[in-house]
Coordinates of C-alpha atoms and ligand atoms in Angstrom, one line a residue:
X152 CA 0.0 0.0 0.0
X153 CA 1.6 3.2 -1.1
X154 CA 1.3 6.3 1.8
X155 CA -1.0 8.8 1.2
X156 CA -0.5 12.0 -1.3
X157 CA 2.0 13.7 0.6
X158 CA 1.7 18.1 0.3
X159 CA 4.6 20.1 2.1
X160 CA 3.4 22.9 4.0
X161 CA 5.4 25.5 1.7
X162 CA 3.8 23.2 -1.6
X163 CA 0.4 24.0 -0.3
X164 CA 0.4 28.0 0.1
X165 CA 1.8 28.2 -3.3
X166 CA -1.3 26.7 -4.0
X167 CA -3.5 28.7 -1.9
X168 CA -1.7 32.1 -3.4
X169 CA -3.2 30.5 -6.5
X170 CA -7.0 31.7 -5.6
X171 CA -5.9 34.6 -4.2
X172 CA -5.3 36.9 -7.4
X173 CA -4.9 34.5 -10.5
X174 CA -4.9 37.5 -13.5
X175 CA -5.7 35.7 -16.2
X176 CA -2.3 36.0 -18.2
X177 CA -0.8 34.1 -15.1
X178 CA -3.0 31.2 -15.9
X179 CA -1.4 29.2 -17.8
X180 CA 1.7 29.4 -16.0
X181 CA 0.1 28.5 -12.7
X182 CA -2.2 25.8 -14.3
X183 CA 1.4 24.2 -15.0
X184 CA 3.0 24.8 -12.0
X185 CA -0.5 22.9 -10.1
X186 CA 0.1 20.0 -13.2
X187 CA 3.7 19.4 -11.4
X188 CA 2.5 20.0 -7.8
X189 CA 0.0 17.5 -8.3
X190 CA 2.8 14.9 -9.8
X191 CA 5.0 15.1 -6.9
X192 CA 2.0 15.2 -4.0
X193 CA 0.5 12.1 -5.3
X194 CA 3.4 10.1 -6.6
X195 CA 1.6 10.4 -10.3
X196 CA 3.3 9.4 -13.2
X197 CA 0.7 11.7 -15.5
X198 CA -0.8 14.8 -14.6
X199 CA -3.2 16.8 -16.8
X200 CA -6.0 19.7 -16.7
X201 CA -8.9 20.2 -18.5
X202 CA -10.5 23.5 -18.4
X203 CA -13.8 24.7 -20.0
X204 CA -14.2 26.8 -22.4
X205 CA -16.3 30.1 -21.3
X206 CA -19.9 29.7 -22.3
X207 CA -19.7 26.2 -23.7
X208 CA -19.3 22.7 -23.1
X209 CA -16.0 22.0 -24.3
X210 CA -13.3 21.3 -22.0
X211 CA -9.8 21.7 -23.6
X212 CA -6.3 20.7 -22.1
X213 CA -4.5 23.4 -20.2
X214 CA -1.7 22.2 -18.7
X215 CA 0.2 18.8 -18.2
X216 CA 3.2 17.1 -16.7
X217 CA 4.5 13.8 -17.1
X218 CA 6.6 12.1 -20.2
X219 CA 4.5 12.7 -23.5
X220 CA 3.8 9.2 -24.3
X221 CA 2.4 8.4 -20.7
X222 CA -0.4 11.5 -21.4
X223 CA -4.2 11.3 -21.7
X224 CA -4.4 11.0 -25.5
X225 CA -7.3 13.6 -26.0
X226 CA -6.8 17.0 -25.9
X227 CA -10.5 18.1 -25.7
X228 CA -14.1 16.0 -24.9
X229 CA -17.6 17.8 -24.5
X230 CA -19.3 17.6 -21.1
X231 CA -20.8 14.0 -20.7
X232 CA -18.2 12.4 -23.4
X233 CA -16.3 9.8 -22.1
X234 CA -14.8 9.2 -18.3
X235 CA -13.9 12.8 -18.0
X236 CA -16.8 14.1 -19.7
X237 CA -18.8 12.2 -17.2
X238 CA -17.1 13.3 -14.3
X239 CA -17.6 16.7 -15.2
X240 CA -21.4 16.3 -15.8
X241 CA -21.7 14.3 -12.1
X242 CA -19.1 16.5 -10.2
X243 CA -18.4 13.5 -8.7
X244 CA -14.5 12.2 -8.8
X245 CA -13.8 8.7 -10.1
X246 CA -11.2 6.5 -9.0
X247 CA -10.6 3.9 -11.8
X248 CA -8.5 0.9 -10.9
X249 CA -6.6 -1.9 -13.2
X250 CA -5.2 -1.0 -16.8
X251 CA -7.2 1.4 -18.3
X252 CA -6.7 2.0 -22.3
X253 CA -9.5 5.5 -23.0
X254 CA -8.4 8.8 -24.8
X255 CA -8.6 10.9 -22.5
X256 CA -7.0 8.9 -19.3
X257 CA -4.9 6.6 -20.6
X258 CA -3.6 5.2 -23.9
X259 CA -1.7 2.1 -25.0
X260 CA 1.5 2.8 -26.4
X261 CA 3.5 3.7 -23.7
X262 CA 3.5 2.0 -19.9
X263 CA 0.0 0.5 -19.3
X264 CA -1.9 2.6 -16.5
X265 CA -2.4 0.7 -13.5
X266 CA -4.7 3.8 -12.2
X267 CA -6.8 6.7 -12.2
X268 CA -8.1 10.1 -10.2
X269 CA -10.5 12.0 -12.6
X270 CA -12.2 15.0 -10.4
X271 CA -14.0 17.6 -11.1
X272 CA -13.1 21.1 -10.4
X273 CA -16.2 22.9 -9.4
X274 CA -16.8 27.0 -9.2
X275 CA -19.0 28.3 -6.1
X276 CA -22.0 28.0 -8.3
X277 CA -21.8 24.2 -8.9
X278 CA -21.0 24.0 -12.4
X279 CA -17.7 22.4 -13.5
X280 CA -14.5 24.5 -15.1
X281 CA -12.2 22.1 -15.6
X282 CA -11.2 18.3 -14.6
X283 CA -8.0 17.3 -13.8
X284 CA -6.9 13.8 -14.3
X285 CA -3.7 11.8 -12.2
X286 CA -2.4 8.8 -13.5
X287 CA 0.0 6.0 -12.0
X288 CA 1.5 3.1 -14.2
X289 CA 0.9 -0.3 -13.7
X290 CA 3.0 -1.8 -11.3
X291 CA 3.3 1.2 -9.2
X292 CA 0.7 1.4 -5.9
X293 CA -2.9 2.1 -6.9
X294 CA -4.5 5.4 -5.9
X295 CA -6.7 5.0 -2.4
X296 CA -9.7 6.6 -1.2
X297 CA -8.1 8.9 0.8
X298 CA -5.8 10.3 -2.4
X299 CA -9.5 10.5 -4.3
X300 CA -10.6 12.9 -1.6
X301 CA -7.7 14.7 -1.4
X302 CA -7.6 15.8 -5.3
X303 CA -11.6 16.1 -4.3
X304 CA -10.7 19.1 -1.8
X305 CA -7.5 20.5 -4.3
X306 CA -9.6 20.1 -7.0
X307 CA -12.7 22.6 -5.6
X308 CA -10.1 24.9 -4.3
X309 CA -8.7 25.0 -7.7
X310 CA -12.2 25.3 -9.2
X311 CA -12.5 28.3 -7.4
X312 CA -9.3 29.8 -8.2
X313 CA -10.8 29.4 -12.0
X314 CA -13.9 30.9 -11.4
X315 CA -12.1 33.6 -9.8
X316 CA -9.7 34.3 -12.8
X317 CA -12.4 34.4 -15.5
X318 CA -14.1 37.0 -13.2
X319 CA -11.0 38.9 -12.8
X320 CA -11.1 38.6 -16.5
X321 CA -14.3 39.8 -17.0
X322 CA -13.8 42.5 -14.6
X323 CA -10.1 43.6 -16.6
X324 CA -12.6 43.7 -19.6
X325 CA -15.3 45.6 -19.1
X326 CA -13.0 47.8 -17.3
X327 CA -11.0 48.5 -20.4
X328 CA -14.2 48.8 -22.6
X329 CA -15.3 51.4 -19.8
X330 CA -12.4 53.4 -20.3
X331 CA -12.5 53.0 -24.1
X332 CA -16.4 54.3 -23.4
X333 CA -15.5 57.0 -21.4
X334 CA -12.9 58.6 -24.0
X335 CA -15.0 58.1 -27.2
X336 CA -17.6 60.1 -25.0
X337 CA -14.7 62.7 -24.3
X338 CA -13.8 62.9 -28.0
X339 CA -17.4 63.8 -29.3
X340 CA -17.9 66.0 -26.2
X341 CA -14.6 68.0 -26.9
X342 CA -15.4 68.4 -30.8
X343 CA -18.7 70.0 -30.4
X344 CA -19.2 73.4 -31.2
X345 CA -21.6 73.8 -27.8
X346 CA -20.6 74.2 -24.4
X347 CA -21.7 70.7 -22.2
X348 CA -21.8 70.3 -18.9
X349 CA -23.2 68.3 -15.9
X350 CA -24.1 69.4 -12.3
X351 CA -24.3 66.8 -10.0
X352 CA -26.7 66.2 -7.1
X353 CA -24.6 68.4 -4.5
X354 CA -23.7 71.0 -6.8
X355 CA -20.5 69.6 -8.5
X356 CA -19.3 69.9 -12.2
X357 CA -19.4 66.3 -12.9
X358 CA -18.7 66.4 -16.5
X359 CA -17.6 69.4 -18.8
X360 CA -16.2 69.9 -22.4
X361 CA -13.5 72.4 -23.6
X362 CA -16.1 74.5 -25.0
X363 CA -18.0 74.7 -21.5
X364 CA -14.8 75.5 -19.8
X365 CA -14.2 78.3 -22.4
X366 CA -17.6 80.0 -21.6
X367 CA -17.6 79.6 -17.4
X368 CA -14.3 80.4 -16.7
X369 CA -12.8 82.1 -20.4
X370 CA -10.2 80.0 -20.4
X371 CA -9.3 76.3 -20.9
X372 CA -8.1 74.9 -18.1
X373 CA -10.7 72.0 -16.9
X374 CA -13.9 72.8 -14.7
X375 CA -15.0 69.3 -13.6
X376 CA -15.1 68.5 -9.9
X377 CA -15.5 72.5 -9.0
X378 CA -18.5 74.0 -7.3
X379 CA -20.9 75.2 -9.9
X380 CA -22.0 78.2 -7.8
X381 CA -18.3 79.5 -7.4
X382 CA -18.2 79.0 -11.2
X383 CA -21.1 80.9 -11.9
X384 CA -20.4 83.4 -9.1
X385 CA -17.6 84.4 -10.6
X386 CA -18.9 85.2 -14.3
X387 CA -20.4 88.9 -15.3
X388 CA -23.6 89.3 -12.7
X389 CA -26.5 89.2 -14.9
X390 CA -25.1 85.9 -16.9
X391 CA -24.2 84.8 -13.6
X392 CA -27.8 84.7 -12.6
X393 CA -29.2 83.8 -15.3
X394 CA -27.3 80.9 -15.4
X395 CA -28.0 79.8 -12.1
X396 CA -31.7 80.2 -12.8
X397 CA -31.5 78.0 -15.5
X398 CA -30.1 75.6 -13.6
X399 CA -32.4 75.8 -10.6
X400 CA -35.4 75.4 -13.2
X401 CA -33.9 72.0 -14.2
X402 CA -33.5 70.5 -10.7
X403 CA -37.4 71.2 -10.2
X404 CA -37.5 69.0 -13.6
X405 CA -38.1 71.5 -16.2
X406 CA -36.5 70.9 -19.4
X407 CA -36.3 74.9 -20.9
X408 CA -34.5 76.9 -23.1
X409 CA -33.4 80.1 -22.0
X410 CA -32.0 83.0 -23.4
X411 CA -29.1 84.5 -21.9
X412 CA -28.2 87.9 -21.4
X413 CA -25.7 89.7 -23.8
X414 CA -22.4 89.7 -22.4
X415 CA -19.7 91.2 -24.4
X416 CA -21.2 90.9 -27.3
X417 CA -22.2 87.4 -27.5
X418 CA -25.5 85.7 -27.9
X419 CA -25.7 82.8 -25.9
X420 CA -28.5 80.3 -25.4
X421 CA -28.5 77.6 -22.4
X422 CA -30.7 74.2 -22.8
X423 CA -31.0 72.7 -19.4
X424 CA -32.3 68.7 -18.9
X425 CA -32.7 67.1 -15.3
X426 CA -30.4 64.0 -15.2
X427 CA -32.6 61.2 -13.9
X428 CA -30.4 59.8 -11.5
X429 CA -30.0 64.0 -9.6
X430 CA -28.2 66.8 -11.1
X431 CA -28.6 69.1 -14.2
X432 CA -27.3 68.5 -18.0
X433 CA -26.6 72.2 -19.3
X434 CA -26.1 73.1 -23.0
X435 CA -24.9 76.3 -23.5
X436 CA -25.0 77.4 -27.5
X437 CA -23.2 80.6 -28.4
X438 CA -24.9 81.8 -31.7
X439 CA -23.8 85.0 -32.2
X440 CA -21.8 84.0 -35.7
X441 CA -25.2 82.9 -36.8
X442 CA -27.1 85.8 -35.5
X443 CA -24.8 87.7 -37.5
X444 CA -25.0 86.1 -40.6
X445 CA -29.2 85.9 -40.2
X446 CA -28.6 89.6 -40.2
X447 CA -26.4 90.1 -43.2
X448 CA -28.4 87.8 -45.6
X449 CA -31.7 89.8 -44.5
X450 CA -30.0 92.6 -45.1
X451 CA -28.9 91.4 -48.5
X452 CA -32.2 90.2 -49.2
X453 CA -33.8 93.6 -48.4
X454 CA -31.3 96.2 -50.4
X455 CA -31.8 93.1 -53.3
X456 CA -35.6 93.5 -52.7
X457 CA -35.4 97.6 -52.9
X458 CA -33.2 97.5 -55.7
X459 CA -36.1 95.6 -57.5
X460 CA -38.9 98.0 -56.3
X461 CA -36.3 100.6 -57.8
X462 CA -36.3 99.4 -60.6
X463 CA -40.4 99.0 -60.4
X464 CA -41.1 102.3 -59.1
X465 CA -39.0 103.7 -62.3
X466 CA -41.5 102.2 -64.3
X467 CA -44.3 103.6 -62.3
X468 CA -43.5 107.1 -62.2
X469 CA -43.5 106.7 -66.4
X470 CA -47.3 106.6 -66.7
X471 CA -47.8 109.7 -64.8
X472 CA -45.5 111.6 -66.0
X473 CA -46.4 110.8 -69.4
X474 CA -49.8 112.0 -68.5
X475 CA -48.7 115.2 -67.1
X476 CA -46.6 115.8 -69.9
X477 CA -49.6 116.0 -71.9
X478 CA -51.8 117.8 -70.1
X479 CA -48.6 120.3 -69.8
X480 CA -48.8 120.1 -73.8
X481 CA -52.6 120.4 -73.9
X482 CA -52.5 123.5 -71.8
X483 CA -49.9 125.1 -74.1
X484 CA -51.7 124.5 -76.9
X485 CA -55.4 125.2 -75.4
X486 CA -56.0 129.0 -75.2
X487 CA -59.0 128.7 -73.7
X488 CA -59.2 129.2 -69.6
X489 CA -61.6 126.1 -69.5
X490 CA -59.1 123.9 -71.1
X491 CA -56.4 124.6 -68.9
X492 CA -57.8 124.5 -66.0
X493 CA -59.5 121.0 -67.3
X494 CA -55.7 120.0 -67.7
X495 CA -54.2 121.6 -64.8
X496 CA -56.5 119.3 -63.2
X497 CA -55.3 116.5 -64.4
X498 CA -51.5 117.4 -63.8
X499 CA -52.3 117.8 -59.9
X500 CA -54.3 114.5 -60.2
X501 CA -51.4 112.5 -61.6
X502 CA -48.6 114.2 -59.4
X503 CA -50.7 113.4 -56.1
X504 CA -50.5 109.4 -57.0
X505 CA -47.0 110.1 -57.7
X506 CA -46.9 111.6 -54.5
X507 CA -48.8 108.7 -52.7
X508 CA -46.2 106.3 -54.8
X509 CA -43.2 108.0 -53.6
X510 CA -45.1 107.4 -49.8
X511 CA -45.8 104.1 -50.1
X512 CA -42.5 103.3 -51.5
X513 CA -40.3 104.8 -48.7
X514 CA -42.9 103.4 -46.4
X515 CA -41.5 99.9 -47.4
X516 CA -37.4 101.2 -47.9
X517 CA -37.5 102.7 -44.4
X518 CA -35.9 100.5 -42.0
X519 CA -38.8 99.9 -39.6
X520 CA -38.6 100.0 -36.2
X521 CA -41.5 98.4 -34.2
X522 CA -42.9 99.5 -30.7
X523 CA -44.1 96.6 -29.1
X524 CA -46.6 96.3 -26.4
X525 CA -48.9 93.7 -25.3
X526 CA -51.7 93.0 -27.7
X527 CA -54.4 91.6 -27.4
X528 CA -55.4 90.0 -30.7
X529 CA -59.2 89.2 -29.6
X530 CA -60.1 93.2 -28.8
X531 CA -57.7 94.5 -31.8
X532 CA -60.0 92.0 -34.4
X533 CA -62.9 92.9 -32.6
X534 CA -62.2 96.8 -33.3
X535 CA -61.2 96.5 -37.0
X536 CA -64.0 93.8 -37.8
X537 CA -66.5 96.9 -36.6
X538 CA -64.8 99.3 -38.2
X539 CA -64.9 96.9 -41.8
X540 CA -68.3 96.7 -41.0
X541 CA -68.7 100.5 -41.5
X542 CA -67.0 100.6 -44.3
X543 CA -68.1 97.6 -46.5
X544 CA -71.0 97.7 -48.5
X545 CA -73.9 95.9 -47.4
X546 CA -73.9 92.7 -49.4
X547 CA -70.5 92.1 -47.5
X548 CA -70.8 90.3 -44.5
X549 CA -68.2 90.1 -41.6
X550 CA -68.0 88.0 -39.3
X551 CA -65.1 87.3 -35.9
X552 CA -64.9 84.9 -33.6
X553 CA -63.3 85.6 -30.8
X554 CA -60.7 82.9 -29.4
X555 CA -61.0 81.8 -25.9
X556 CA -58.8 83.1 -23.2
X557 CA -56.9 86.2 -23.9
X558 CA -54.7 85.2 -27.0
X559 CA -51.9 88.7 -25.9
X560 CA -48.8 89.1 -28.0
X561 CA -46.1 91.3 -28.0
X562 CA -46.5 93.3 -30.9
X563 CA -46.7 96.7 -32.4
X564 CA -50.2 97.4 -32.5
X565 CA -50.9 99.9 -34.7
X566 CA -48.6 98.4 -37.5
X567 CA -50.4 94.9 -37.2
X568 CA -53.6 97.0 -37.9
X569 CA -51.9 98.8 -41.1
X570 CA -51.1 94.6 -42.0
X571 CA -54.3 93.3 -41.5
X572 CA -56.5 96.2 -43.1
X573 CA -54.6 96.0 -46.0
X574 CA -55.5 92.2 -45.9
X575 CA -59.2 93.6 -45.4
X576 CA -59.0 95.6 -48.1
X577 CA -57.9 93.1 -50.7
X578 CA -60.5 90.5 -49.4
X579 CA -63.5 93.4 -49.5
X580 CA -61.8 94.2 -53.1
X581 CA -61.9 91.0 -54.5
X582 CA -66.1 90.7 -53.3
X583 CA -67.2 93.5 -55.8
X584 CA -70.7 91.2 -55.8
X585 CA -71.2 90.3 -52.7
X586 CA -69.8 87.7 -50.1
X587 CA -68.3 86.6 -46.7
X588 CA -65.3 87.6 -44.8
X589 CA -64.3 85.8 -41.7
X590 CA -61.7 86.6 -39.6
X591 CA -60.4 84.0 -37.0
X592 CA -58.1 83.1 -34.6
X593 CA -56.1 79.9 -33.9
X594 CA -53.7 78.8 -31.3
X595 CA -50.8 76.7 -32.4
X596 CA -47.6 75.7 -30.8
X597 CA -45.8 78.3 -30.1
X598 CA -47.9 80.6 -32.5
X599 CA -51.3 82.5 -33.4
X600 CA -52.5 82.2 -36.4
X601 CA -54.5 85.1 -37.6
X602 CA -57.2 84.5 -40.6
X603 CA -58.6 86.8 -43.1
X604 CA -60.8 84.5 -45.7
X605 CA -62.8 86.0 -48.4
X606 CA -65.6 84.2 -50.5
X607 CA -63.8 86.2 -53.4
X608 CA -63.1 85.8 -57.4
X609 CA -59.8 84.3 -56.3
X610 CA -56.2 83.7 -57.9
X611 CA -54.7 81.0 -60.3
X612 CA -51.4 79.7 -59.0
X613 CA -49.2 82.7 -60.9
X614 CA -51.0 84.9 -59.4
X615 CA -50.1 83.7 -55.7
X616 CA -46.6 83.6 -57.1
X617 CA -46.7 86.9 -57.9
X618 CA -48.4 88.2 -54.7
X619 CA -45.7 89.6 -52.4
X620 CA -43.3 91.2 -55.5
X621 CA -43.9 95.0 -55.4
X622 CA -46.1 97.1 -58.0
X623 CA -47.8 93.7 -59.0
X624 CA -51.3 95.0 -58.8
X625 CA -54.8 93.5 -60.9
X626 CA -56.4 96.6 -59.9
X627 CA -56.3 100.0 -62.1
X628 CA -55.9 101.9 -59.4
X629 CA -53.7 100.0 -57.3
X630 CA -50.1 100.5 -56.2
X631 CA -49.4 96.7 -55.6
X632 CA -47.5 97.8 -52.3
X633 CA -50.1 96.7 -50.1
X634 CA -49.2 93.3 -49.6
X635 CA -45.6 94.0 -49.3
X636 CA -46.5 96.0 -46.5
X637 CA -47.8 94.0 -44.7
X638 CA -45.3 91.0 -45.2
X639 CA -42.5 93.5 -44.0
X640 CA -44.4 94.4 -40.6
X641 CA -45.2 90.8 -39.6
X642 CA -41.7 89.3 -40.4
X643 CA -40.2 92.4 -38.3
X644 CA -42.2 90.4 -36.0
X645 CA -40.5 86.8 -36.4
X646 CA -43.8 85.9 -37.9
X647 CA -44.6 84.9 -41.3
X648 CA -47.7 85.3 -44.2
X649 CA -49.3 82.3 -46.1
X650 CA -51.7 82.1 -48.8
X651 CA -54.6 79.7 -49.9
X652 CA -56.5 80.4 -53.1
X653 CA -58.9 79.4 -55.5
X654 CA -60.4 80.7 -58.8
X655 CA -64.3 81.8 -58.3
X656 CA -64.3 79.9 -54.6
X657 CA -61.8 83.1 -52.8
X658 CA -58.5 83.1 -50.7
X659 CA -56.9 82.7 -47.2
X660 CA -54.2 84.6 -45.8
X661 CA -52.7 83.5 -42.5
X662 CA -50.6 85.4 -40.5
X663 CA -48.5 83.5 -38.1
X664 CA -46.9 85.4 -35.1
X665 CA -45.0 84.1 -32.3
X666 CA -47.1 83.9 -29.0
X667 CA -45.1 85.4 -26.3
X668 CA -47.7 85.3 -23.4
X669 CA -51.3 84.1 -23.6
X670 CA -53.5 83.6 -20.3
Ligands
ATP876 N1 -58.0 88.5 -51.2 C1 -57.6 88.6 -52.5 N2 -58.3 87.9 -53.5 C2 -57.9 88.0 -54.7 N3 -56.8 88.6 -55.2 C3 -56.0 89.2 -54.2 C4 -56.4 89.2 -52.9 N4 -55.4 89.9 -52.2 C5 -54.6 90.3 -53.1 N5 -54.9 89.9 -54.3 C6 -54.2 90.2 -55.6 O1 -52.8 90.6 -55.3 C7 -52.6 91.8 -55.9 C8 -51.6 92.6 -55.0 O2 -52.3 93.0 -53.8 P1 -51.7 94.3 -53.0 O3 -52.6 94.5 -51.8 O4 -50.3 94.1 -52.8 O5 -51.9 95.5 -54.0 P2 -53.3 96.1 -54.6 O6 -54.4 95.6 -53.7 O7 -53.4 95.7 -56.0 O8 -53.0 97.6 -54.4 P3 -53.2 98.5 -53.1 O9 -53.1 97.6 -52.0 O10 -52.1 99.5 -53.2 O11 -54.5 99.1 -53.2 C9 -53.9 92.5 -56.1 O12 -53.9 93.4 -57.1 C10 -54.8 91.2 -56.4 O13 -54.6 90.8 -57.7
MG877 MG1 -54.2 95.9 -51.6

């Protein structure tokens, strides 16, 4: 009877270190290191470890020790194939006496194997990682009971210190993809053109980006992990506040633009977000740049636009002068007193519409400046659809409906009135027989949408096209500035003018403006 498997004190703490902190590029060397512990503890001629694959059930060989030819011959089985298969499906070890000629514990070819250990190696949660497997030759002492239970206890111990590795492993990953994570997040955060920042729970800048840094502190060295309050306490006074308001509007979980003040000369905008596990997400968008090239096409656009009306009003002032200079001919050529006053008459009639031209026209090439108040769009229709009422003949019916609550605007009053009655007019205009008006009100988002509709003769599609260009006019005694009148007040107001129309069934205009306050 051979004695027992035989560990020295010092053999078994290497062993212990082993579950301690395996990382995982250790493993294989340790795995080896166990393979020739295990050879000298149990007296084994062959020593060799299986260990599972990570989320399968194939077990491949990881380490060994003994001479080549006295080796399991397999170098990988599936859970349940075979001896060691099988002991890694029970978790049971197996002690396997007498010559044994299988694949994966012993093969013919070199000295037979007079006998076997397979045992599992089991993680905490039961399932198996690996199996190692000791051999002895024939003619050497069998393996006992009490060497089965000993690889038994090795063998969990070294099951754990597998388990342990992976996790380690695992860990060590998702670790690294964290990091990886965290600077891809960086690298979009730093190349946007918008400041971005997070306030934490307590206060702290958690997260910032270079362009955040720029705007709080006007420089670039990093914000994160300072107080937002001594950040913001230390920018100009009114942006200071503002800021902070912003801020406090998001913790009570209000997501809000706001408009900041002007602070040397910029235009900034903050977007604030509550983040759902506490704390504040602040975007902070300086658009002065685009403010000012907004300004410089409009600007563009207008002298293009007045270059045009130029060009019209040129072409205007022809007629009329034409006219005059006949009557001036006619009154040289007339004798009589009755003639030339007839003509003189004529000549004071054609220079007042050149007059009223030359009005109109700088009407529209003045820059115009608004005075805006709050408006009440429900009285100011409710005034001018009494007033059209006066005015209109009788088979012209007019009709408002007043919108519920008090849809108030800011707005210059008596310029919207100038828009709209030139709307009036043109709707009354195109009803020389008869028919309805209506004017309405609509709420929208963010808008009210005012409507003048006429049961009128209509336009074709050119028409419409032709609408808003200046001296285009159906009408002989038209000017063709009306509409463009009216366009230019309500864009001064950020709003905008649309048009429906149809031959013989009559047209919609629809003036959007921005709602600024409504109750
Ligand atoms: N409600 C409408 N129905 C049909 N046609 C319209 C209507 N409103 C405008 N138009 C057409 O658009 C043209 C231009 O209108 P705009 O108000 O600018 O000038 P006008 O009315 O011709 O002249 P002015 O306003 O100086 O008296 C009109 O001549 C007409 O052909
Ligand atoms: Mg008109």
């Amino acid at each position: 009877m051979a004695a027992p498997a035989h560990m020295p004190g010092e053999d078994v703490w290497q062993l212990f270190d082993l579950g301690a902190g395996l990382s995982p590029a250790d493993l294989s060397t340790h795995l080896s290191k166990v393979t020739k512990l295990c050879k000298a503890w149990f007296s084994a001629d062959g020593v060799s470890l299986f260990v599972r694959l990570e989320d399968s059930d194939a077990f491949v060989l990881a380490a060994q020790s003994g001479a080549d030819r006295e080796l399991p011959g397999a170098s990988s089985f599936r859970l349940g194939e075979g001896i060691a298969g099988t002991v890694a499906r029970s978790g049971e070890p197996l002690i396997l006496n007498g010559p044994v000629d299988h694949p994966q514990v012993g093969r013919s070819g070199g000295p037979p194997i007079g006998s076997s250990i397979v045992a599992p190696l089991t993680a905490t949660d039961g399932e198996t990682v690996g199996v190692l497997n000791m051999t002895r030759n024939l003619g050497t002492p069998r393996f006992q009971e009490e060497d089965a239970r000993t690889a038994t206890a090795l063998s969990r111990h070294l099951g754990f210190a597998l388990a342990n590795a992976r996790l380690v492993a695992r860990l060590h990953a998702s670790a690294e993809r964290e990091r990886a994570m965290a600077a891809q997040t960086n690298l979009i955060l730093n190349s946007l053109h918008v400041g971005v920042l997070v306030v934490d729970a307590v206060g702290r800048i958690e997260q910032a980006n270079g362009e955040a840094s720029r705007f709080l502190r006007q420089s670039d060295s990093d914000i994160v992990g300072e107080s937002w309050l001594k950040i913001v306490g230390r920018l100009p006074k009114t942006l200071g506040r503002a800021l902070k308001t912003a801020h406090d509007s998001a913790l009570r979980g209000i997501t809000q633009r706001h408009d900041l003040p002007k602070v040397a000369g910029r235009y900034l905008t903050a977007y604030t977000t509550p983040v759902p596990r506490g704390g504040v997400l602040l975007v902070i968008e300086d658009h002065t740049e685009q403010l000012e090239t907004e300004r410089e096409l409009q600007r563009s656009r207008r002298m293009a636009e007045i270059g045009q009306m130029t060009a019209a009003l040129a072409h205007e002032i022809r007629n009329p002068l034409t006219s005059i200079r006949g009557a001036a001919q006619m009154i040289a050529a007339d004798n009589s007193l009755e003639g030339a006053k007839k003509w003189a008459s004529v000549v004071e009639e054609e220079a007042l519409a050149l007059n009223s031209l030359c009005d109109q026209f700088l009407e529209i090439a003045r820059p115009l400046s608004l005075h805006t108040d709050d408006v009440n769009l429900n009285a100011l229709l409710e005034t001018l659809a009494s007033r059209t009422r006066l005015e209109a003949s009788e088979n012209v019916s007019i009709e408002f409906r007043p919108l519920a609550g008090k849809p108030i605007i800011k707005a210059d009053g008596p310029k919207l009135v100038q828009a709209l009655r030139n709307l009036i007019r043109n709707a009354i205009e195109a009803m020389p027989d008869g028919g309805e008006l209506s004017l309405g009100l609509r709420r929208s988002k963010g808008f009210v949408r005012i409507l003048v509709k006429d049961t009128g003769i209509g336009m074709t599609d050119e028409q419409v096209a032709k609408l808003f260009t200046a001296f285009f006019t159906t009408k002989p005694k038209g000017t063709g500035l009306g509409l463009c009148n009216a366009r230019r007040v309500v864009e001064a107001h950020g709003g905008a003018i649309h048009v429906k129309s149809r031959v013989g069934r009559g047209s919609t205009f629809e003036i959007r403006m921005p709602l600024e306050a409504s109750a």
